[in-house]
Structure formats: C-alpha cells, structure tokens
Amino acid sequence: MNEKIFAKSVQVISADGQNLGVMPTSQALSMALDMDMDLVEINANNATPIVKIMDYGKFKYEQKKRASEARKKQKSIEMKEVWVKPFIEENDLNIKMKKVLEFLGEGNKVKIAVMTKGKKTVLARGKDAVPELFARIVEIIGENGTVESKSKPDERTKSIIIAPAK
C-alpha cells in the first residue's frame, strides 16, 4: 500500500474500475494522493504489479461488513442425540420420535443410539431387536429425514444418523 510498493512501474486501475495503463509507481502514487485515496497493490505476481486507487479504510470496512453478513446467513447444523432402549414400548418410541421430528424440522441432524446394556438380554430376546427397531424408526420418520449413516455391526453401541430431508 502507498509507499510500501517497491516496483518501478505498475498497472493502474482507477477508483471507478477504469484501466489507466502502465506507469511509474511514483506517478500512480501522486495520482492517488491528489484524489485523497490510497494506492493498493492487488496482484503482485505479474511482471508489472496491478494496483488500484481506492479508499483503503472504506474497502476494509466493506470487506468486514460482507464477512459479517455471510456469517449471519450461514446456518450451522447441529448433531442432536436421542437414546432408546432396544425393547422400547410403542408409546415411548412415539414420544421420542416426536422430538426427533422436531429436531429434523429445525434443520439439525439426529443420531439415534440404542442402549445395549447387558448384551445377554438383547441376545436372549432376539438378535434382530436393534435392526427391527431402526426399521420402525425409519418408517415413523418417513419423508422428514433420510438415513445418512449406520454404525458398524461390530460396534458396541448401535446407532443411525438421520439428516433432514431437503
């Protein structure tokens, strides 16, 4: 910026975006100072660096404002987690699924994990308990969400991640 540009000649762009051509750096700097503006180096990689005459303070302010607007519009997706037991009663499952649908409606992903405390009880009552439960959950959710991933079969805690439908 300004006196910190060490190139002998530069390609100058005016404040309104017009190309003024290649000129000595001192001449471009005097033009910028006559307009009460700054000479800012935009691209130093060319054989003749490209500089622009602009109000640097205003430029930094507008850049900061644009970044702030982008952050406001950005939606962060949270991962919510709901735990269920493998042999949950139908009414209890419906209550939990109501909460899951609420999370999906807000645009959040939901991880539904199954508590498999005491694997012997799950194995004794049937190996298919967890996959059947997940099938019922997916059926209840329907078009409100899609299954994004499932836990690996060898993991101790079985879970599925459901993303909101687009």
XYZ file of C-alpha atoms in Angstrom:
166
model
C 0.000 0.000 0.000
C 1.204 3.511 -0.896
C 4.975 3.938 -0.216
C 5.406 0.226 0.507
C 5.040 -0.660 -3.194
C 8.617 -1.179 -4.409
C 8.012 -1.964 -8.110
C 9.342 0.624 -10.592
C 6.226 0.552 -12.775
C 2.700 -0.642 -12.096
C -0.557 -1.346 -13.933
C -3.028 1.202 -12.520
C -6.790 0.791 -12.138
C -8.769 3.881 -11.156
C -11.289 4.097 -8.303
C -14.174 3.584 -10.754
C -12.572 0.443 -12.256
C -11.089 2.012 -15.397
C -7.684 0.729 -16.590
C -5.240 3.666 -16.701
C -2.366 1.591 -18.095
C 1.236 1.037 -17.014
C 3.025 3.980 -15.373
C 5.818 4.629 -12.884
C 4.892 3.921 -9.272
C 5.688 7.490 -8.189
C 3.244 8.932 -10.769
C 0.492 6.467 -9.712
C 1.094 7.336 -6.047
C 0.857 11.077 -6.709
C -2.429 10.496 -8.625
C -3.844 8.588 -5.648
C -2.755 11.227 -3.134
C -4.264 14.013 -5.309
C -7.623 12.198 -5.052
C -7.190 11.736 -1.252
C -7.092 7.964 -1.743
C -4.617 5.121 -1.323
C -2.672 3.108 -3.864
C -3.283 -0.565 -3.016
C -1.433 -3.480 -4.595
C -3.986 -6.063 -5.780
C -1.788 -8.571 -7.617
C 1.982 -8.604 -7.095
C 2.577 -11.831 -9.053
C 2.533 -10.247 -12.522
C 5.638 -8.846 -14.234
C 4.095 -5.407 -13.633
C 2.106 -5.481 -10.389
C -1.552 -4.434 -10.551
C -2.543 -1.607 -8.220
C -5.845 0.134 -7.614
C -6.614 3.642 -6.434
C -9.124 3.301 -3.583
C -10.054 4.415 -0.095
C -8.411 1.589 1.855
C -10.272 2.259 5.118
C -13.627 2.107 3.321
C -12.525 -1.047 1.483
C -11.587 -2.817 4.761
C -14.894 -1.709 6.354
C -16.956 -3.081 3.438
C -14.962 -6.335 3.484
C -15.646 -6.738 7.212
C -19.334 -5.961 6.680
C -19.619 -8.554 3.859
C -17.954 -11.201 6.038
C -20.383 -10.390 8.861
C -23.383 -10.736 6.514
C -22.064 -14.080 5.244
C -21.794 -15.346 8.843
C -25.381 -14.266 9.569
C -26.729 -16.147 6.552
C -24.681 -19.259 7.324
C -26.699 -21.963 9.041
C -24.815 -24.217 11.396
C -26.116 -27.759 11.548
C -26.019 -29.325 14.974
C -25.959 -33.004 15.793
C -28.669 -33.902 18.292
C -28.632 -37.267 20.045
C -31.541 -39.416 21.202
C -31.069 -42.647 23.161
C -33.582 -45.514 23.043
C -33.696 -48.978 24.570
C -33.905 -51.991 22.244
C -37.280 -53.124 23.642
C -38.935 -49.719 23.978
C -42.705 -49.576 24.243
C -44.622 -48.142 21.279
C -45.882 -45.061 23.144
C -42.409 -44.229 24.466
C -40.985 -44.613 20.963
C -43.637 -42.261 19.555
C -42.737 -39.607 22.148
C -39.028 -39.880 21.288
C -39.781 -39.780 17.546
C -41.863 -36.615 18.041
C -38.719 -34.986 19.474
C -36.606 -36.363 16.597
C -39.046 -34.902 14.060
C -38.832 -31.572 15.883
C -35.013 -31.623 15.619
C -35.205 -32.517 11.918
C -37.704 -29.702 11.367
C -35.168 -27.255 12.816
C -32.620 -28.488 10.251
C -30.443 -30.484 12.665
C -29.035 -33.959 12.156
C -30.097 -36.568 14.700
C -28.120 -39.523 15.999
C -30.376 -42.235 17.364
C -28.392 -44.580 19.601
C -29.590 -47.816 21.156
C -28.589 -48.738 24.696
C -27.409 -52.326 24.669
C -26.693 -52.716 28.368
C -26.199 -56.346 29.196
C -25.854 -57.836 25.731
C -27.123 -61.143 27.090
C -30.631 -59.751 27.456
C -30.617 -58.419 23.882
C -29.286 -61.730 22.570
C -31.740 -63.727 24.672
C -34.734 -61.759 23.426
C -33.604 -61.827 19.792
C -30.639 -60.649 17.716
C -32.941 -58.804 15.325
C -34.244 -56.424 18.006
C -31.994 -53.485 17.068
C -32.377 -53.733 13.254
C -36.155 -54.077 13.699
C -36.171 -51.014 15.951
C -34.213 -48.997 13.371
C -36.649 -50.130 10.655
C -39.584 -48.907 12.802
C -37.808 -45.583 13.425
C -37.126 -45.034 9.724
C -40.760 -45.903 8.997
C -42.010 -43.350 11.560
C -39.709 -40.599 10.258
C -40.740 -41.286 6.667
C -40.072 -38.397 4.278
C -38.999 -35.972 7.029
C -35.451 -37.349 7.038
C -33.034 -39.688 5.353
C -30.628 -42.175 6.904
C -27.155 -40.768 6.416
C -25.105 -43.496 8.074
C -25.362 -46.543 10.288
C -22.976 -47.839 12.936
C -20.734 -50.730 12.066
C -22.017 -54.177 13.062
C -19.104 -54.750 15.443
C -19.605 -51.521 17.412
C -20.902 -51.884 20.949
C -23.374 -49.012 20.646
C -25.627 -49.313 17.637
C -26.729 -46.022 16.081
C -28.031 -44.348 12.946
C -27.599 -40.748 11.842
C -30.589 -39.116 10.186
C -30.283 -35.928 8.153
C -33.230 -33.633 7.490
C -34.933 -34.080 4.123
C -34.235 -31.337 1.613
